[in-house]
Coordinates of C-alpha atoms and ligand atoms in Angstrom, one line a residue:
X4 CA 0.0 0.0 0.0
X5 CA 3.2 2.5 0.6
X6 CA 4.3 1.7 -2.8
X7 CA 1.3 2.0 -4.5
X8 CA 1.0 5.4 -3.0
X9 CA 4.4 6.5 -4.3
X10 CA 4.0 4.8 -7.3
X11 CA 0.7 6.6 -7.9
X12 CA 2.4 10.5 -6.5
X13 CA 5.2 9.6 -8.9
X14 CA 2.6 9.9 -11.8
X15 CA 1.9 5.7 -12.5
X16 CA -1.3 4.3 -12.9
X17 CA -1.0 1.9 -10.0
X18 CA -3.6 -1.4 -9.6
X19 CA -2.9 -3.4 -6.4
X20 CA -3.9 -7.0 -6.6
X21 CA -4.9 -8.7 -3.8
X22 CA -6.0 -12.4 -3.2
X23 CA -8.2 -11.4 0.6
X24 CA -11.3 -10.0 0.4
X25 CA -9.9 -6.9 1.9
X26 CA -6.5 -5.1 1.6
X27 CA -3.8 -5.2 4.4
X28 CA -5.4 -7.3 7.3
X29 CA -2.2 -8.2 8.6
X30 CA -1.9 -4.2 10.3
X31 CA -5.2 -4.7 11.9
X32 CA -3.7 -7.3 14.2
X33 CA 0.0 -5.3 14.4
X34 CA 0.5 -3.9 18.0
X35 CA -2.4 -5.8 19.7
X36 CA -4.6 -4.0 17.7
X37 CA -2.9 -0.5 18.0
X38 CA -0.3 -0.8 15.3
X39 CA 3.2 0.2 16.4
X40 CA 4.4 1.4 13.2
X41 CA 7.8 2.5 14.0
X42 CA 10.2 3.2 16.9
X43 CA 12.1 6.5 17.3
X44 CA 15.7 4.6 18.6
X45 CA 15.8 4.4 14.5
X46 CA 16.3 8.5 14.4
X47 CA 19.8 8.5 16.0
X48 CA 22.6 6.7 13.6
X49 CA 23.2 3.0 15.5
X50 CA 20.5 0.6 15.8
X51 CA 21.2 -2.9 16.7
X52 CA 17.8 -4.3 15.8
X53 CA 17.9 -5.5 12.8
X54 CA 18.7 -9.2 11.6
X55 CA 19.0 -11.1 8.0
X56 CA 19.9 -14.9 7.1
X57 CA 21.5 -13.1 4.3
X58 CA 25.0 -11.1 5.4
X59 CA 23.8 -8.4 3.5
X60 CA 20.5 -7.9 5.1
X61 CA 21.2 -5.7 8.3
X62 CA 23.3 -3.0 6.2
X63 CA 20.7 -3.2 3.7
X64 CA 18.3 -2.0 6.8
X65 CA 20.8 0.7 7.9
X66 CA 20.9 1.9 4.2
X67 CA 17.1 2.0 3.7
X68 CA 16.7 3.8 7.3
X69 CA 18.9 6.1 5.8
X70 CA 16.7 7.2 3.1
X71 CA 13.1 6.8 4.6
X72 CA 13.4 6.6 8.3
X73 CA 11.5 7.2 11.2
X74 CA 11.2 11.2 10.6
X75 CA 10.2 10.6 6.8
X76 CA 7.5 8.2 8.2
X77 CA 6.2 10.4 10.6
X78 CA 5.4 12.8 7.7
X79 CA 4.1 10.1 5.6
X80 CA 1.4 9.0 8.1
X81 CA 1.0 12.8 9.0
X82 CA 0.1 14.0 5.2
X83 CA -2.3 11.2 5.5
X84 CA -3.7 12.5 8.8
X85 CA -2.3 10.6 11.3
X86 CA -1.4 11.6 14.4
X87 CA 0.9 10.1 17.3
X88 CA 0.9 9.0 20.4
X89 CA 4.5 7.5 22.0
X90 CA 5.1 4.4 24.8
X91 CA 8.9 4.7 25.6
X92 CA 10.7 4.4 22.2
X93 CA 7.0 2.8 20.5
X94 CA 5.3 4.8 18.1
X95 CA 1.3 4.0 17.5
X96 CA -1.6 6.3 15.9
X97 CA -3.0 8.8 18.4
X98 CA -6.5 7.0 18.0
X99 CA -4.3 4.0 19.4
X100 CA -6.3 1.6 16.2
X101 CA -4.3 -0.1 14.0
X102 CA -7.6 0.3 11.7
X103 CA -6.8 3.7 11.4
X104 CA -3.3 3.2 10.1
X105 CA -5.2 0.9 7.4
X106 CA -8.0 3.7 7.1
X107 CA -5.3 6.2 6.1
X108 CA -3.8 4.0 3.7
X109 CA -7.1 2.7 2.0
X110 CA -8.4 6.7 2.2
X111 CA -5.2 7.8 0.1
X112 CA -5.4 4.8 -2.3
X113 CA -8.6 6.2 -3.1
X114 CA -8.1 9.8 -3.5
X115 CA -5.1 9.1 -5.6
X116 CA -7.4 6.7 -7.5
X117 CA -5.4 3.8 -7.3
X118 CA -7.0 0.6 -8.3
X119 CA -7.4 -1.7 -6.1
X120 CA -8.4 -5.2 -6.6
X121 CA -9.0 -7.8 -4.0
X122 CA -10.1 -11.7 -4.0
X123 CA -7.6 -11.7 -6.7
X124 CA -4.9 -14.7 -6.5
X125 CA -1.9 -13.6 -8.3
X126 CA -1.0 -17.3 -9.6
X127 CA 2.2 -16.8 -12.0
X128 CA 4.1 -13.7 -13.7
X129 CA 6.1 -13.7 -16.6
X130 CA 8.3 -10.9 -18.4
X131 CA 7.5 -10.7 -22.1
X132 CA 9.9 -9.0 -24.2
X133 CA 8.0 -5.5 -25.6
X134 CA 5.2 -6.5 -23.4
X135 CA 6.3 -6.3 -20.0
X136 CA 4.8 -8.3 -17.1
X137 CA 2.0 -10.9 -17.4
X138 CA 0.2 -11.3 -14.5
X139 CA -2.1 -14.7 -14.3
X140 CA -4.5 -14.7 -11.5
X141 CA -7.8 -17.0 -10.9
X142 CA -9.8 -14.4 -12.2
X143 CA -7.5 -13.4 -15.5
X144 CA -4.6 -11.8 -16.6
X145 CA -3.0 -8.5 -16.0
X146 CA -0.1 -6.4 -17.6
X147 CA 2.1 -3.9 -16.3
X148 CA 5.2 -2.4 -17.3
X149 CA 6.8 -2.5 -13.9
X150 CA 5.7 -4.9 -11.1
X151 CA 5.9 -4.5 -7.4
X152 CA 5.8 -7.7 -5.5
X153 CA 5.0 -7.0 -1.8
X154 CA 3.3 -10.3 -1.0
X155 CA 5.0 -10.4 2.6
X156 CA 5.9 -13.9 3.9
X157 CA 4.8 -16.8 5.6
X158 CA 3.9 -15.5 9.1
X159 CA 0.5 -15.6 10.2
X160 CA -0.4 -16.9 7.1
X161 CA -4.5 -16.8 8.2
X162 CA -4.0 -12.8 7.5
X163 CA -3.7 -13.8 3.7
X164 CA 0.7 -14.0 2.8
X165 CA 1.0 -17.4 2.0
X166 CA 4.6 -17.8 1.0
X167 CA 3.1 -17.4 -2.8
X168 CA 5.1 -14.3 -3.0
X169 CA 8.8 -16.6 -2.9
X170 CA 7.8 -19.2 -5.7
X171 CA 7.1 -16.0 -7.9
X172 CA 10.6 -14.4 -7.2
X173 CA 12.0 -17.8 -7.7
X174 CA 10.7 -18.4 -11.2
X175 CA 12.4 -15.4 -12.4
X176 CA 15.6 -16.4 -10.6
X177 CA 15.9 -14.9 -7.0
X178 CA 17.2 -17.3 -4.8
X179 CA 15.2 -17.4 -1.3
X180 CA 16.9 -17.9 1.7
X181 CA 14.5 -20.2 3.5
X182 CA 12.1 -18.6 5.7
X183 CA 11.9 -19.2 8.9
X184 CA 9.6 -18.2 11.4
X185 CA 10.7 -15.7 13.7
X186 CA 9.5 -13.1 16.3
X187 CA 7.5 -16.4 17.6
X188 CA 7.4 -18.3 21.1
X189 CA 9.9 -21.2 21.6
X190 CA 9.0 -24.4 22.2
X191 CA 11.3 -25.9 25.1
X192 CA 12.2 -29.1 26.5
X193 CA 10.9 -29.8 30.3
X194 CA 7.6 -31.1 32.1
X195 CA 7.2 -28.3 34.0
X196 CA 6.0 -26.1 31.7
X197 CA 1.9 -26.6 32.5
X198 CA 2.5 -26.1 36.1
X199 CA 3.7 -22.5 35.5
X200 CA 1.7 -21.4 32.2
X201 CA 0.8 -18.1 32.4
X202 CA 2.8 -16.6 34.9
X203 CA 4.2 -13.8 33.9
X204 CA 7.7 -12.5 35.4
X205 CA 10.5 -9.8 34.6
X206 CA 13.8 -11.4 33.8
X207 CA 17.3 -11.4 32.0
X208 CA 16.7 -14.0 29.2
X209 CA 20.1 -14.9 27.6
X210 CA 20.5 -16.6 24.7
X211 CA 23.1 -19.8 24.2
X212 CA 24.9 -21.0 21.9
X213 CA 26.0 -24.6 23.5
X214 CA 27.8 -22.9 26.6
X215 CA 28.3 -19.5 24.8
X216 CA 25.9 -16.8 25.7
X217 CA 25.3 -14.7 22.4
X218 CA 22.7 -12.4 23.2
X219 CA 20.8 -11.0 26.0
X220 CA 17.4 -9.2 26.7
X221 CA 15.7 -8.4 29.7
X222 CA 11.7 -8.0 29.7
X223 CA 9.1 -9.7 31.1
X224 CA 8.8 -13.5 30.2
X225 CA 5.8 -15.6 30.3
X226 CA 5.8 -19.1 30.6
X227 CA 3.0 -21.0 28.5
X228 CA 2.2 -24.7 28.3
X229 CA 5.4 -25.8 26.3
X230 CA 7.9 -23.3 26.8
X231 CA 8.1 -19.2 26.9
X232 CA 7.0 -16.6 25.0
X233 CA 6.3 -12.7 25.4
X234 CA 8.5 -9.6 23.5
X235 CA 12.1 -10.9 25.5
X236 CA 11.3 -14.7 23.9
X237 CA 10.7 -13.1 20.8
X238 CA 13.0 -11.0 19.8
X239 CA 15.5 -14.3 20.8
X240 CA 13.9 -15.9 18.4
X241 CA 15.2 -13.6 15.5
X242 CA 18.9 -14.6 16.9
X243 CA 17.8 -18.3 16.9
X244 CA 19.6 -18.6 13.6
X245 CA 22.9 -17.6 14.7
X246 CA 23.0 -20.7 17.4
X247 CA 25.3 -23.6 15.6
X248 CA 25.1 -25.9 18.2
X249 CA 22.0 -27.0 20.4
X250 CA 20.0 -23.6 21.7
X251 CA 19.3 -22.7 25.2
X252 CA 18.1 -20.3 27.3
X253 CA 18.8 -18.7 30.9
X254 CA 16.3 -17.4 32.6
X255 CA 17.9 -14.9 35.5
X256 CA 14.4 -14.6 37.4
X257 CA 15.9 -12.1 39.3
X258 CA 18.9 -9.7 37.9
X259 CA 19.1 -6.9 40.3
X260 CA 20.3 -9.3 43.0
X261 CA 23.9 -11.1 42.5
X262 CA 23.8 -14.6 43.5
X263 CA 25.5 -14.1 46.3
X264 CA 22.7 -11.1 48.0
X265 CA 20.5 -13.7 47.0
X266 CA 21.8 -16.7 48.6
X267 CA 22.2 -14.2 51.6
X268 CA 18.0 -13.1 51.2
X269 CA 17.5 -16.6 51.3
X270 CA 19.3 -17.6 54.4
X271 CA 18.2 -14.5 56.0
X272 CA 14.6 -15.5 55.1
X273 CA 15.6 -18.9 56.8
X274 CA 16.1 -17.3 60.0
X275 CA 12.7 -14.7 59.9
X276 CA 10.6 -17.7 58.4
X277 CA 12.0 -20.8 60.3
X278 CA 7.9 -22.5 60.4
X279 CA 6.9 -21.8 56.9
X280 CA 6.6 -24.1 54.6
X281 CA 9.4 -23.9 52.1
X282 CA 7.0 -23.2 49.1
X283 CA 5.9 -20.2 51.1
X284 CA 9.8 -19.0 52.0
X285 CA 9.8 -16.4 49.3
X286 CA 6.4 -15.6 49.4
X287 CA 6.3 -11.9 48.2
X288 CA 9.0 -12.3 46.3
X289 CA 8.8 -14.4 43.4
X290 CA 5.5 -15.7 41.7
X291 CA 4.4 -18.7 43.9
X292 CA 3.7 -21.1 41.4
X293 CA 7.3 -19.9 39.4
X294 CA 9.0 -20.2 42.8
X295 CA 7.4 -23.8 43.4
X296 CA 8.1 -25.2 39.8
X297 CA 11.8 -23.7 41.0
X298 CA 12.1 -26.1 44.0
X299 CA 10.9 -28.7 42.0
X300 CA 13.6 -28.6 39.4
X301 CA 16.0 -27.7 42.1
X302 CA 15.2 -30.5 43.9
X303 CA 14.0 -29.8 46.8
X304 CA 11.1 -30.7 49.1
X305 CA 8.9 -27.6 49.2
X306 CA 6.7 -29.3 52.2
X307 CA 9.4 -29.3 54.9
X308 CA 9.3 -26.4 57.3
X309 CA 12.0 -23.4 55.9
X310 CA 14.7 -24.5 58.7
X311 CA 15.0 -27.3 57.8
X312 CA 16.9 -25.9 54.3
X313 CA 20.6 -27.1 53.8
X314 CA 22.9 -24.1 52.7
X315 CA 23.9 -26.4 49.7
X316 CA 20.2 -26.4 48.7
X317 CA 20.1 -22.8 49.0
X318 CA 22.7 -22.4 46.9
X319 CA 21.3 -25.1 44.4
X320 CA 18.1 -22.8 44.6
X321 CA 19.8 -19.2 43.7
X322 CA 21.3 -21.2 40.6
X323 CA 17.7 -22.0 39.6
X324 CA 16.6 -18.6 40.3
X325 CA 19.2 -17.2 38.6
X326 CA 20.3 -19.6 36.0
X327 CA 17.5 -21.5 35.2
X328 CA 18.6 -23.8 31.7
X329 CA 16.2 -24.5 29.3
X330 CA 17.0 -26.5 26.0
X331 CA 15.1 -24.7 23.7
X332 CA 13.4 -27.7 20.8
X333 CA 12.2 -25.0 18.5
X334 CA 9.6 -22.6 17.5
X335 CA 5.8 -22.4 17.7
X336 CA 5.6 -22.1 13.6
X337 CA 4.0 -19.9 11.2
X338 CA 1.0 -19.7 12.6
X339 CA 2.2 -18.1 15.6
X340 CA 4.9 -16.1 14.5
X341 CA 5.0 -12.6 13.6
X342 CA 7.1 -11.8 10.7
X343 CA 9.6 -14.7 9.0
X344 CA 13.1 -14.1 8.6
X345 CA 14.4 -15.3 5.7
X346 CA 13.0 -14.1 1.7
X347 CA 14.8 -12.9 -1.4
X348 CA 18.8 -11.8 -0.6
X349 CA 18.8 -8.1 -0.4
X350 CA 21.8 -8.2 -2.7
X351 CA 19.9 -9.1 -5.1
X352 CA 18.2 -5.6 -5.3
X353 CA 19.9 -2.6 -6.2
X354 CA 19.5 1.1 -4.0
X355 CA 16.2 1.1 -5.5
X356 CA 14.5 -2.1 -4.4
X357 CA 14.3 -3.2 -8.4
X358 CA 16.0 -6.5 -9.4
X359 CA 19.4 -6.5 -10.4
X360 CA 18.3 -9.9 -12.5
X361 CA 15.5 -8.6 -14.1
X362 CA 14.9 -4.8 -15.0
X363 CA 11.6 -2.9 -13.6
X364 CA 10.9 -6.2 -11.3
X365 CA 10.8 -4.4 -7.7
X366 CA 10.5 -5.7 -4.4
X367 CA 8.9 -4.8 -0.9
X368 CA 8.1 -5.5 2.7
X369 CA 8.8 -8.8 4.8
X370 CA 9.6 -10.9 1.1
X371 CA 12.7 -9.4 1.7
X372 CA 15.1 -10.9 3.9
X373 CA 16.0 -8.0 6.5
X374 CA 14.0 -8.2 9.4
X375 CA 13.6 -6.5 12.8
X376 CA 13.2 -6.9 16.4
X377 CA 9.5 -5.9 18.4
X378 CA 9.5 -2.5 18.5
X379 CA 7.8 -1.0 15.1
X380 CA 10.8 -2.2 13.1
X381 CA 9.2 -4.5 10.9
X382 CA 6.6 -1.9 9.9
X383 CA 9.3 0.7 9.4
X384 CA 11.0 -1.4 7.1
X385 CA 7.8 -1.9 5.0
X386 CA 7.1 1.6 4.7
X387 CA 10.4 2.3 3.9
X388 CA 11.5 -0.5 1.4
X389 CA 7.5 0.2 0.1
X390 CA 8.1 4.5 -0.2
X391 CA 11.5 3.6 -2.2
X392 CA 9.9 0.9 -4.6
X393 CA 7.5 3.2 -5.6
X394 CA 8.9 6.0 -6.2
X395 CA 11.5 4.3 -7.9
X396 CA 14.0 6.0 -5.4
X397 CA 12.7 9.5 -6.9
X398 CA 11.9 10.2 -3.0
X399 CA 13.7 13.7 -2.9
X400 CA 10.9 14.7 -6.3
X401 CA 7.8 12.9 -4.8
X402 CA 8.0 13.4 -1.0
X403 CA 11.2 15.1 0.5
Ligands
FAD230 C1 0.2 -10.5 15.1 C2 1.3 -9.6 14.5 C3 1.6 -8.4 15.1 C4 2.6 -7.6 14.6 N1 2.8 -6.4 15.2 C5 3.7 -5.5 14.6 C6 3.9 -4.3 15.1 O1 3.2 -3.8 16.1 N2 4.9 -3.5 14.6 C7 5.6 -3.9 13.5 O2 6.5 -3.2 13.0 N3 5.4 -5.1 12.9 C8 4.5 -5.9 13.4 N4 4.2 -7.1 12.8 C9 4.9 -7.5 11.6 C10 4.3 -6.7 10.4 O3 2.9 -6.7 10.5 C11 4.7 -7.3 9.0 O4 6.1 -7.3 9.0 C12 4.2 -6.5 7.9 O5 2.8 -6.5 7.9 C13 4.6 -7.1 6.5 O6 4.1 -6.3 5.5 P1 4.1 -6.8 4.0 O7 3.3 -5.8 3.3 O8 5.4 -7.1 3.6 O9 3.3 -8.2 4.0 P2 1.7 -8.5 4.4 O10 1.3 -7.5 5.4 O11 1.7 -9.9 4.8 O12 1.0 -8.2 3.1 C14 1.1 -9.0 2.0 C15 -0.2 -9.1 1.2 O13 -0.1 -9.8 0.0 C16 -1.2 -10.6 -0.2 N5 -0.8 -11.7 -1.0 C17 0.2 -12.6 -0.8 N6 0.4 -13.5 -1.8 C18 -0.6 -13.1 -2.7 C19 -0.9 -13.6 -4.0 N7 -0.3 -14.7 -4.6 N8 -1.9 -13.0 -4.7 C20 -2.6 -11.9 -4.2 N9 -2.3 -11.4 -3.0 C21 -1.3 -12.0 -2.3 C22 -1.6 -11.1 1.2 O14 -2.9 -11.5 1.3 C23 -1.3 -9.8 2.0 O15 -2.4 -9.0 2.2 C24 3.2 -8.0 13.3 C25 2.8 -9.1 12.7 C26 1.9 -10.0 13.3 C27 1.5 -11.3 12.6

């Protein structure tokens, strides 16, 4: 929808085609329903949230950033008449509706009389010589004389991108690096899981490569029936790729304390409890049923009275609490996932998003492998990659 609105202010006659029965359903679930649509850490020069299968991909983000970035998509939405509202470095619409980021879009479509087509299945294209592009759908054929291809990925696939999108860059030649899901919850190994799905808890959550830790986040987790999930998990999940051996995760339930404060907390909790239970020693503290699945794994008997707690088990407990090892077995899939790393090798584009194999072929959006974290970054990419395909990198004449 950005690059048909470009496309169109750049003087084309634009027709979007579009196999839903309504355009761009995906944004209406973006943001839990609000739509963050970017993140204002991408106005100052560094950002080190971006991630590609292909080593190209995270300078291609940097470079596209460059050219449309967070100021440029403030005045997009803005000429459209959207305004903001801000939650830390988040950006959403004022009206906090994802439907009104669509609504802006679909209102500007119209008033630049772009056609739009939906319950249209693009099937296959071809490039004719003197004829350009042949479009076959299920309900005909269309021809254009420079194609867009912004079919997304395979995330989420019930909001309409299907993967179709990769087989068509294929058949002229793109190679796809395979997509992935990512931004998704992990599936882990341990039968513990259902005793502590849906607690939620803050935590350091670092990433493993075998013994290596090679990223860390801290957020607030949440355990789920087979493993974790929430922004922390997710955003570990775009790094998944980098793991060569087996994947784990530590869980540091609670990072302001050093594991020797809290071996001391728990020891002086020994003394000021001595009748409790033991389940009920850190009562107030940390999430009961975390704390008991905790003891569990740790070994422990949680019915004894708190006295009765060896220093070596409180020491075995503060690892738990603060080192807690989970193998992770893999992701929850497509279906759950938000975007899908992966998609057509961003060196395969030039500065303008077109196809250096075949002339006036453009590309858009998620198809593309370069990815970001949660945060607005995947959105941001998509206006911006979508703004420059458009306009055919004629920003500075259309927009700027
Ligand atoms: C639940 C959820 C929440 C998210 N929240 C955020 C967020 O808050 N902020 C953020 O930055 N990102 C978020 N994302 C990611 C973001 O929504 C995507 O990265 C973005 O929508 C991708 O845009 P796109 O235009 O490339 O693809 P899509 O939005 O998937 O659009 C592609 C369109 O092409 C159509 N299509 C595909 N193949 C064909 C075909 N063969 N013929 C005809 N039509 C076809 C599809 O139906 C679809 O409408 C979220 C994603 C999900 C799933």
């Amino acid at each position: 929808m950005a690059a048909a609105v470009f496309a169109s202010k750049r003087g084309d006659e634009v027709t979007v085609l579009e196999h839903n029965d309504r355009i761009g359903k995906k944004i209406l679930q973006t943001g839990n329903g609000r739509c963050n649509l970017t993140n204002s850490t991408l106005e100052g020069p560094v950002h080190g949230n971006f991630s590609s299968l292909s080593p190209s991909g995270i300078r291609f983000c940097d470079d596209v950033i460059k050219r449309f970035g967070y100021k440029e998509t403030l005045r997009f939405f803005k000429s459209l008449g959207l305004e903001f509202r801000q939650r830390g470095d988040l950006v959403y619409p004022k009206s906090d509706q994802a439907s009104s980021v669509l609504d802006a879009l679909r209102f500007a479509l119209e008033e630049l009389k772009v056609s739009v087509k939906t319950g249209i299945e693009v099937r296959s294209v071809k490039k004719e010589k003197d004829k350009g592009f042949i479009i076959k759908t299920d309900d005909g054929t269309f021809s254009c004389d420079r194609l867009i291809i912004a079919a997304g990925s395979k995330a989420a696939p019930q909001t309409g991108s299907d993967g179709s999108g990769y087989a068509i860059a294929e058949s002229f030649g793109h190679r796809i690096e395979r997509p992935m899901p990512a931004l998704v919850p992990l599936k882990c190994k341990g039968d513990f899981f259902k005793s502590v799905s849906g607690v939620r808890c803050p935590v350091k959550l670092s990433l493993s490569d075998g013994d290596k830790v090679i990223y860390n986040e801290s957020g607030e987790l949440q355990y789920t029936q087979y493993g974790i999930s929430g922004i922390v998990t997710m955003n570990i999940s775009n790094r998944l790729h980098l793991c060569k051996k087996n994947a784990f995760v530590f869980i540091d339930h609670m990072e302001n304390d050093s594991k020797d404060e809290l071996c001391s907390m728990l020891m002086e909790r020994r003394e000021r409890f001595r009748n409790r239970s033991v389940k009920d020693l850190m009562t107030g503290v940390i999430n009961k049923k975390l704390f008991e699945m905790l003891l569990k794994e740790s070994g422990i008997d949680m019915n004894r009275e708190v006295f009765l707690i060896s220093d070596e088990e409180i020491k075995t407990l503060a690892s738990h609490i603060k080192e807690f090892k989970i193998k992770i077995e893999g992701t929850m899939g497509f279906d759950h996932s938000q975007i899908c790393m992966g998609g057509i090798d961003p060196v395969e584009l030039d500065e303008n998003m077109q196809s250096r194999i075949v002339p006036s072929l453009y590309f858009c959006g998620e198809i593309i492998d370069a990815h970001g974290d949660c945060g607005g970054y995947n959105l941001q990419l998509c206006w911006s990659t979508g703004a420059i395909a458009g306009s055919c990198g004629e920003l500075e004449d259309i927009f700027l």
